[in-house]
Coordinates of C-alpha atoms and ligand atoms in Angstrom, one line a residue:
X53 CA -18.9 0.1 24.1
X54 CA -16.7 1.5 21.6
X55 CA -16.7 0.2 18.3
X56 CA -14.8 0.6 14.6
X57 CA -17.2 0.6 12.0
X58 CA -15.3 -0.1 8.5
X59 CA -16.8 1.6 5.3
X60 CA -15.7 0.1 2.1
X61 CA -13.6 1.8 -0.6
X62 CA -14.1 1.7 -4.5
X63 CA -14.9 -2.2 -4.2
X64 CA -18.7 -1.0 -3.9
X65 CA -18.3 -0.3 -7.3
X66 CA -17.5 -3.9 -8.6
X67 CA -20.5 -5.6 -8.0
X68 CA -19.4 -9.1 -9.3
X69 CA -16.4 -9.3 -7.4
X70 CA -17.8 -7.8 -4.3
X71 CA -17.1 -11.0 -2.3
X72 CA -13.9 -11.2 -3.3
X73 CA -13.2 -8.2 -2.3
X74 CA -15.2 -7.6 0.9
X75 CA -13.1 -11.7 2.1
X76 CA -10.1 -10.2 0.5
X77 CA -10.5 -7.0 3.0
X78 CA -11.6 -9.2 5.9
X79 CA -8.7 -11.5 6.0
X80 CA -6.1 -8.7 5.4
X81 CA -7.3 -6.9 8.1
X82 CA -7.6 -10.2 10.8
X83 CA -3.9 -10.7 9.6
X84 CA -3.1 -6.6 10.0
X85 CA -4.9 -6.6 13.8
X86 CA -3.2 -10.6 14.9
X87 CA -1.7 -9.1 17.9
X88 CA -4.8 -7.7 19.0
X89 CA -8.0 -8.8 20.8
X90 CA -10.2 -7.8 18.2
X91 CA -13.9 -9.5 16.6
X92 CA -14.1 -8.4 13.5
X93 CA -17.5 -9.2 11.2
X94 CA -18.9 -8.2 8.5
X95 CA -21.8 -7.7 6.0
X96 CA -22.4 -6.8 2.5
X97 CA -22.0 -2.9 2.9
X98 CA -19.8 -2.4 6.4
X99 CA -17.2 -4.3 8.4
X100 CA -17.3 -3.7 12.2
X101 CA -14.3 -4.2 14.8
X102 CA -15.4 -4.4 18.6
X103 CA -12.5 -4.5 21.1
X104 CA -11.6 -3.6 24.3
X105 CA -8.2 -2.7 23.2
X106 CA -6.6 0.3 22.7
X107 CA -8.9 2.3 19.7
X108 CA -6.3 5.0 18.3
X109 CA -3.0 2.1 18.1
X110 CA -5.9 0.2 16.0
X111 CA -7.4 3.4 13.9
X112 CA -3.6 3.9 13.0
X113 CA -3.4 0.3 11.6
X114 CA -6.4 0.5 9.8
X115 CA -5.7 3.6 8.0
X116 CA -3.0 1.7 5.7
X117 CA -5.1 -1.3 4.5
X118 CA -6.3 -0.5 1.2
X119 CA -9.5 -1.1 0.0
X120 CA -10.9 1.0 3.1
X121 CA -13.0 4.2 2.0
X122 CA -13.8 5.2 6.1
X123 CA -13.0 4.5 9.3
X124 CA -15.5 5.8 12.0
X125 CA -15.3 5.3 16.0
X126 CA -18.4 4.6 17.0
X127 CA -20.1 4.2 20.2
X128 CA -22.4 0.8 20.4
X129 CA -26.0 1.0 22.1
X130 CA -28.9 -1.0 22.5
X131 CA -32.0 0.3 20.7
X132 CA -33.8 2.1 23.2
X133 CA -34.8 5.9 22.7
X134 CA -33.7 6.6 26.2
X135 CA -30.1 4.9 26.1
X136 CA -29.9 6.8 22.4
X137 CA -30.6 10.1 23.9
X138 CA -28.0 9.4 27.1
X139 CA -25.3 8.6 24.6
X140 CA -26.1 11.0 22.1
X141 CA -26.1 13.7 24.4
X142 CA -22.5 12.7 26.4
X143 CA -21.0 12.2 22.6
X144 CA -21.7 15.8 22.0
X145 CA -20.8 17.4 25.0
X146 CA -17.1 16.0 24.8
X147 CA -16.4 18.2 21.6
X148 CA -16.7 21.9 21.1
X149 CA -18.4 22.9 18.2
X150 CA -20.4 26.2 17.5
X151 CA -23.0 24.7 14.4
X152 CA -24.0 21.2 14.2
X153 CA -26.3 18.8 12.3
X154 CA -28.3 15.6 13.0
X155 CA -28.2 12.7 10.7
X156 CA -30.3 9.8 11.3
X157 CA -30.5 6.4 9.0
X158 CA -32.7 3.5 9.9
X159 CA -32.1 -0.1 8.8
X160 CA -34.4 -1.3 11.6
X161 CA -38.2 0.0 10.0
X162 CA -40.0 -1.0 12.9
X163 CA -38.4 1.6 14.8
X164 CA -41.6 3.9 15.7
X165 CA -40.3 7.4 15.3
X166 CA -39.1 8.5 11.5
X167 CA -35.1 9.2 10.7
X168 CA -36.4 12.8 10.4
X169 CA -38.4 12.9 13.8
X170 CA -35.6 11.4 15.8
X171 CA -32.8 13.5 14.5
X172 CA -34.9 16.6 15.3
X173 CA -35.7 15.1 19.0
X174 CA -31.9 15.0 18.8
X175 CA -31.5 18.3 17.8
X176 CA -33.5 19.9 20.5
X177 CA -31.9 17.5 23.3
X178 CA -28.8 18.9 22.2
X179 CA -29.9 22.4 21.6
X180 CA -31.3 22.3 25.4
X181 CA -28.3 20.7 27.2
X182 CA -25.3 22.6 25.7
X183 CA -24.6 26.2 25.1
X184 CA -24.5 28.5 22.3
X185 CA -24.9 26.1 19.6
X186 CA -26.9 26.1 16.9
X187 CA -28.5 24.3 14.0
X188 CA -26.9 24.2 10.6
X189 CA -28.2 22.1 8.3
X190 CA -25.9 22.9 5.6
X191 CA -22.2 23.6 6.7
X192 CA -22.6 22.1 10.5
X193 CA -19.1 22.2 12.0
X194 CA -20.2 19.0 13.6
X195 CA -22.4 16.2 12.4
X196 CA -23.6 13.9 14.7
X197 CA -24.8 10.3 12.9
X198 CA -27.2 7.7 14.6
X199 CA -27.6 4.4 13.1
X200 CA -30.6 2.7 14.3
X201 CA -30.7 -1.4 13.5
X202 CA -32.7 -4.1 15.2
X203 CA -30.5 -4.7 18.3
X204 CA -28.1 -1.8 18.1
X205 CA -27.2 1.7 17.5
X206 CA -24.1 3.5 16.3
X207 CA -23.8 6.6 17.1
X208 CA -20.6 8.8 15.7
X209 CA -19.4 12.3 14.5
X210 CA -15.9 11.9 13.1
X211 CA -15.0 9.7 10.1
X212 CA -11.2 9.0 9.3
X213 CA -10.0 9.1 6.0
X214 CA -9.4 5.7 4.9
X215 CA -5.8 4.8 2.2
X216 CA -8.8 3.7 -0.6
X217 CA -7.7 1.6 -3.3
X218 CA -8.4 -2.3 -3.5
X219 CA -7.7 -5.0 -0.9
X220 CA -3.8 -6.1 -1.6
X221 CA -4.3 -9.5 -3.2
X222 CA -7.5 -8.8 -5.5
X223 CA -5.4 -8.1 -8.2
X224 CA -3.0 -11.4 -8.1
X225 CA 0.6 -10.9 -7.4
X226 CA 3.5 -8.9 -8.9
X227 CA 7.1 -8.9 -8.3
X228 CA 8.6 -5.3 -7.8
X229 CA 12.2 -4.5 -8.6
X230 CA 13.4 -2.8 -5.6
X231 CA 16.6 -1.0 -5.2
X232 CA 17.5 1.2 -2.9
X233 CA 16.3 4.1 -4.3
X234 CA 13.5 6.8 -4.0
X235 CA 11.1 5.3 -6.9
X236 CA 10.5 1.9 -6.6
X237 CA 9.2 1.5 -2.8
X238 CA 6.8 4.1 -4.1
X239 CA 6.0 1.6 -7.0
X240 CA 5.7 -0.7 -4.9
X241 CA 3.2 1.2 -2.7
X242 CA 0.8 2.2 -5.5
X243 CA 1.0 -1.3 -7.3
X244 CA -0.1 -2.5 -3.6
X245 CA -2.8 0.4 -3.5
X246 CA -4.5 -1.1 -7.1
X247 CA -4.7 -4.6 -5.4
X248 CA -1.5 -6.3 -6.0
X249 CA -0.1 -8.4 -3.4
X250 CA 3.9 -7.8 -3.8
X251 CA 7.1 -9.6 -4.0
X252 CA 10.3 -8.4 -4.1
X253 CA 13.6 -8.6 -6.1
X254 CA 16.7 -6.9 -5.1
X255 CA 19.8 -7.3 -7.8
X256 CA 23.2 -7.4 -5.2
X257 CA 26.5 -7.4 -6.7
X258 CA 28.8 -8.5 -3.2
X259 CA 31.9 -7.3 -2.7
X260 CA 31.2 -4.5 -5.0
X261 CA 28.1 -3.3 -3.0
X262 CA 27.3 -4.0 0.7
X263 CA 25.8 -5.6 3.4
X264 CA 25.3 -2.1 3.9
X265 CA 23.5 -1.4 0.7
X266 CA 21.3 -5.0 1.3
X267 CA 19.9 -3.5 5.1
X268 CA 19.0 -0.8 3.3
X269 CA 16.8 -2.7 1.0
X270 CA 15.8 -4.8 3.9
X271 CA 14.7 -2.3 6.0
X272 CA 12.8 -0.3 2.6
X273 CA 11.1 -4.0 2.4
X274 CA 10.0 -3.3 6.6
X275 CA 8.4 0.0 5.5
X276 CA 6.2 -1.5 3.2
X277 CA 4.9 -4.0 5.2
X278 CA 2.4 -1.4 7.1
X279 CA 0.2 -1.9 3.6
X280 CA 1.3 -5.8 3.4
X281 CA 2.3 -7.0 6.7
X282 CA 4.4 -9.9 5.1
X283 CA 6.4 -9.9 2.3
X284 CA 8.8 -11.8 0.3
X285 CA 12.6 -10.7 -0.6
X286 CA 14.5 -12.3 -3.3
X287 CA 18.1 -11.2 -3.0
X288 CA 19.5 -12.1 -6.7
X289 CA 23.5 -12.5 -6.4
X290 CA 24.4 -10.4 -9.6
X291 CA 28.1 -9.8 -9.4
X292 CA 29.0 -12.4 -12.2
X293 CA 26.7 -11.4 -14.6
X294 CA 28.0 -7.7 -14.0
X295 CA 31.7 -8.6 -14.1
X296 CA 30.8 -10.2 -17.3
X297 CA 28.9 -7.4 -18.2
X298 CA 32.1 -4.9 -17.5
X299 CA 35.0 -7.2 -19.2
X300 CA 32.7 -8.0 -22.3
X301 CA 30.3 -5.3 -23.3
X302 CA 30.8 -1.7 -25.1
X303 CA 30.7 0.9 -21.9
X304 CA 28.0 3.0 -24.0
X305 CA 25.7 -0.5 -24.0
X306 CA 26.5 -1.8 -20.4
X307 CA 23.5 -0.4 -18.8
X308 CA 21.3 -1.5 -21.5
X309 CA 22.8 -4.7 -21.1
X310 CA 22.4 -5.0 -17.5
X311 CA 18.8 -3.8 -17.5
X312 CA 18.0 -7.0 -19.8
X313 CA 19.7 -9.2 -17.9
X314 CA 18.1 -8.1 -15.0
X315 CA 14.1 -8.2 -16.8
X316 CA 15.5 -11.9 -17.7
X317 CA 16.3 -12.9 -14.1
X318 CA 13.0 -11.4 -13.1
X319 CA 11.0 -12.8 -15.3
X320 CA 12.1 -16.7 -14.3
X321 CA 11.2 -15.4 -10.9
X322 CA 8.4 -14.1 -11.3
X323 CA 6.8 -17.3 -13.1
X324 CA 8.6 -19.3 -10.5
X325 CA 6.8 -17.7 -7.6
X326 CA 3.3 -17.3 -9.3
X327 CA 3.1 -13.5 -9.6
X328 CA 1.7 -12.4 -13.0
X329 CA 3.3 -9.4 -13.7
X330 CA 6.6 -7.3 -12.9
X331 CA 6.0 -3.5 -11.5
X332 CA 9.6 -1.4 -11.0
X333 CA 10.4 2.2 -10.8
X334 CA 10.5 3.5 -14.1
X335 CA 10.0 7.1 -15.3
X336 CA 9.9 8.1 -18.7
X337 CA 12.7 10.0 -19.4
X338 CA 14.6 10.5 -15.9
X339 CA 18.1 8.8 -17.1
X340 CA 19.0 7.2 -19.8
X341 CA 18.2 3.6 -19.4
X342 CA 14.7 5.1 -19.2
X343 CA 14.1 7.2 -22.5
X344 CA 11.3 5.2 -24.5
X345 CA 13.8 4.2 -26.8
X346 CA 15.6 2.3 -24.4
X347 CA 12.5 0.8 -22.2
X348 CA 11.6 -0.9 -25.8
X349 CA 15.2 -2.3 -26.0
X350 CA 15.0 -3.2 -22.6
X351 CA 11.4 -4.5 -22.3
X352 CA 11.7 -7.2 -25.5
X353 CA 13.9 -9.6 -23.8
X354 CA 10.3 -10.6 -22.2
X355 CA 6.4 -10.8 -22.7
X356 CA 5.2 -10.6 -19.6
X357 CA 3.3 -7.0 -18.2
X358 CA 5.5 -4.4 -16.5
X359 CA 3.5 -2.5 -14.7
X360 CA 5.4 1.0 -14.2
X361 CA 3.5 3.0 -11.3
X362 CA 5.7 6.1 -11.3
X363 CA 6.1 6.4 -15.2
X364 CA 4.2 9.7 -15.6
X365 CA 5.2 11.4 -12.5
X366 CA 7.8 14.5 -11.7
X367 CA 10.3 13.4 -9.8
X368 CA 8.8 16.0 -6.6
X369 CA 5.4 13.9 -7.0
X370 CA 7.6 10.5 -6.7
X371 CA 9.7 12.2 -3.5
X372 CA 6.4 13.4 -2.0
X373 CA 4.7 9.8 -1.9
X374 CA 7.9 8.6 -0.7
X375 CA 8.1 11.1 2.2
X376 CA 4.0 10.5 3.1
X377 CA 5.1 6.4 3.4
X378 CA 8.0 7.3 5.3
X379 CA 10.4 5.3 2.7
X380 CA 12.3 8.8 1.5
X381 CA 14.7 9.0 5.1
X382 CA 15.8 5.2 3.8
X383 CA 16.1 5.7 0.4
X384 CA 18.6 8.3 0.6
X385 CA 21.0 7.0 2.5
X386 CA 24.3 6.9 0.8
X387 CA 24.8 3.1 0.1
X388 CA 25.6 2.1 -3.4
X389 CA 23.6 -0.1 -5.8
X390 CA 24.7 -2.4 -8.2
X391 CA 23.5 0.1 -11.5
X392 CA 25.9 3.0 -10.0
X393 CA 28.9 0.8 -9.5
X394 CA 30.1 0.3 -13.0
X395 CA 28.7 3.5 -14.1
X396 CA 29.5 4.4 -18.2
X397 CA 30.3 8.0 -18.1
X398 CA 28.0 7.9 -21.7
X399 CA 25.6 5.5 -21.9
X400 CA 23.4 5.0 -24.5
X401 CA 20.6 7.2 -25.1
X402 CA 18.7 5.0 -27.9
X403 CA 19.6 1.7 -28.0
X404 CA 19.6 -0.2 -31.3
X405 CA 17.9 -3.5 -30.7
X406 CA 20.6 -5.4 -32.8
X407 CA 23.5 -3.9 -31.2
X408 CA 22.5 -5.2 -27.8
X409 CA 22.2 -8.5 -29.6
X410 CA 25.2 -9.2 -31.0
X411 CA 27.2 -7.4 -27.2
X412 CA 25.1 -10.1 -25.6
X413 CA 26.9 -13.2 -27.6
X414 CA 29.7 -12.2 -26.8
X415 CA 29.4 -13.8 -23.5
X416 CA 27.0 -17.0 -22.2
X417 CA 24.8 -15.2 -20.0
X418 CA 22.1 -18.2 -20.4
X419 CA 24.3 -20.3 -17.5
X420 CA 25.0 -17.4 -15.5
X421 CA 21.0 -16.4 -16.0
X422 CA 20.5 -20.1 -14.7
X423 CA 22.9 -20.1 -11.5
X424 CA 21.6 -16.5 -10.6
X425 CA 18.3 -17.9 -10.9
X426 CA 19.1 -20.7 -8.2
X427 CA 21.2 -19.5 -5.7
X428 CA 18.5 -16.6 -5.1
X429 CA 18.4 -16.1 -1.4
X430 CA 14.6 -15.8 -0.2
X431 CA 13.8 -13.7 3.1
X432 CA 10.4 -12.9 4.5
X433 CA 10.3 -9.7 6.2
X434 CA 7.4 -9.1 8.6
X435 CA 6.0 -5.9 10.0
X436 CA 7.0 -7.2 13.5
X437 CA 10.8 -6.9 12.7
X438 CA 13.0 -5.1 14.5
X439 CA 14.7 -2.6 12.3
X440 CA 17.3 -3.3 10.1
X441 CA 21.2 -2.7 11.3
X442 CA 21.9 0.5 8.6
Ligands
LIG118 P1 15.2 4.0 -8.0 O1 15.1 5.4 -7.4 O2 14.0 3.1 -7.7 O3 16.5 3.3 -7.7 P2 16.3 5.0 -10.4 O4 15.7 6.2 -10.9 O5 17.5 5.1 -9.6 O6 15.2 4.2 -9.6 P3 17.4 3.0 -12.1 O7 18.5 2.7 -11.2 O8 17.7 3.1 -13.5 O9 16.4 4.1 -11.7 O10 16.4 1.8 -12.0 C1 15.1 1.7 -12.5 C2 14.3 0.7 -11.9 O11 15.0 -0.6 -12.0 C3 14.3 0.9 -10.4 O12 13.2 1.7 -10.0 C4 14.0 -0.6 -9.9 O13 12.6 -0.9 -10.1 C5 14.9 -1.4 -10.9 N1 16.2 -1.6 -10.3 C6 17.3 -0.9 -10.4 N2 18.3 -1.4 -9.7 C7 17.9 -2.5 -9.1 C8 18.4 -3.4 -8.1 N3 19.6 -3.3 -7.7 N4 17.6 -4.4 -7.7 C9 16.3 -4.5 -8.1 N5 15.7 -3.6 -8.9 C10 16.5 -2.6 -9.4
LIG119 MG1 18.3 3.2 -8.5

């Protein structure tokens, strides 16, 4: 019988939480494998997935949850030198390989013959039944493992790569300010990677951007559920706030102005829906809403964290995470956002703090803050939706 044997990722390192993380793990990957026929278990050091479904669809789903180190596709036998041997032998034979190496671990003591012993009896079996190979202990091209416990045996030669990080939902939750664009899904992504189970905010600005421009967002929310197979969208109506915004406000300041208007809105949401921080798609320095100056301007209309995942990367490093999760195709579709709309030819560079003060009382953004706040549409996007109409 085939089985999945799970290694864990950098959770082996936090001791204290290691239950957290290992039930964490566990129930994301029961919810990730639903549709499946699947019994997954586990203990303090592995998790194991037995099915009689189809292996590679499964692998494929596996390799996105976080908090994974190694998968491995193991075949399951009872503990019996003989059925060993059998198995061993008919593993090997369906790969070609010119060196290879024997690796055998014990958990079962009471087996008679010694990890070393058996992997050499192995070795010879091999070394007898196929040709031209040979023993490197070293560099082997091909490594066949053997896990002998009390009932069982493993026995494998190939493990997969696993996406590392921490389970999504270790960390708590954040809300992630997602526009359409190419750096905050890949925010979003590495905020999951660390452990944080995500929510989203989209700012919309109707008729001035859409329905269009909404899909798109939709369907970035679809590509991210391969790490977090359901996740919230909170669609923030933003068009009075902006009109405001464009009758009252010096052009130079409007962005500033709109960026704190936006962290406010965020903010209520995010304490309304019990996430503890806000993550977005910030770089230092890429425009100029985003100069250091300006994030400070921006940033003191709240105290809450802002976590900022892409804030030290080149633009090439952002595009190529975007391209390996597949958002990149999406995000650069021509549909507008609600920042390019009312566009300043000159915005501000570095903000003065009071300046944006006495722009914003020029206007009673509080109510229109409120309202936003309440007529937020809330969609949950699955990863069993069909894709969005763009
Ligand atoms: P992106 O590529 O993610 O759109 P950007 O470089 O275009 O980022 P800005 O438009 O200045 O930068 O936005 C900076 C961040 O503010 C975005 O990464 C996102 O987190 C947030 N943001 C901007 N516009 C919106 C919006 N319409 N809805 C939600 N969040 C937004
Ligand atoms: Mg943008």
């Amino acid at each position: 019988m085939k089985l999945i044997l799970i290694k864990y990722g950098e959770l082996t390192t936090k001791s204290g939480n290691r239950n957290i993380f290992i039930n964490m793990l566990y129930n994301n990957i029961k919810k990730a494998l639903e549709n499946y026929n699947v019994k997954i278990t586990k203990n303090r050091v592995r998790m194991f997935v037995e099915t009689e479904d189809n292996i590679d669809e499964i692998v494929n789903i596996l390799k996105n949850i976080f908090g994974i180190h190694s998968i491995v596709v193991a075949t399951k036998v009872n503990t019996n030198t003989e059925e060993i041997e059998t198995n061993a032998l008919q593993i090997a034979k369906s790969t070609s390989f010119k060196t290879f190496k024997v690796e055998t671990s014990r958990a079962d003591k009471n087996f008679p013959i010694s990890s070393m012993e058996f992997s050499k009896r192995i070795g010879s079996l091999l070394l007898k039944n196929i040709k031209d190979i040979k023993v490197d202990v070293h560099n082997p091209e091909y490594l066949l493992e053997i896990e002998i416990r009390e009932d069982y045996t493993y026995i494998y030669h190939k493990e997969i790569e696993g996406a590392g990080g921490y389970p999504v939902g270790v960390a708590g939750r954040g809300l992630l300010m997602l526009s359409g664009g190419i750096d905050s899904p890949v925010s979003g992504y590495l905020a999951m990677k660390r452990g944080i189970k995500i929510e989203c905010v989209y700012f919309e600005s109707p008729p001035h951007t859409s329905e269009m421009a909404k899909n798109k967002v939709k369907h970035l929310v679809e590509c991210l559920t391969k790490y977090e197979p359901s996740i919230t969208l909170h669609v923030v109506k933003f068009t009075d706030i902006q009109e405001a915004i464009y009758k009252n406000i010096d052009p130079t300041y409007m962005i500033t102005i709109m960026r704190r208007m936006m962290y406010r809105i965020a903010t209520k949401l995010m304490e309304k829906n019990s996430c503890l921080c806000l993550v977005n798609g910030e770089s230092v320095g890429q425009v100029a809403s985003q100069t250091l100056t300006s994030m400070k301007v921006i940033n003191s209309v709240t105290n809450v964290p802002v976590i900022r995942p892409v804030a030290c990367l080149d633009k090439l490093e952002i595009i190529d995470i975007a391209r390996k999760i597949g958002t990149y195709d999406i995000s650069i579709l021509p549909y507008e956002d609600c920042c390019t709309i009312f566009l300043p030819k000159h915005p501000v560079i570095n903000p003065n703090i009071d300046k944006a003060i006495n722009f914003e009382e020029t206007f009673d953004y509080e109510k229109l803050i409120t309202v936003a706040v309440e007529n937020t549409e809330t969609i949950e996007i699955t990863n069993k939706e069909k894709e969005f109409d763009i």
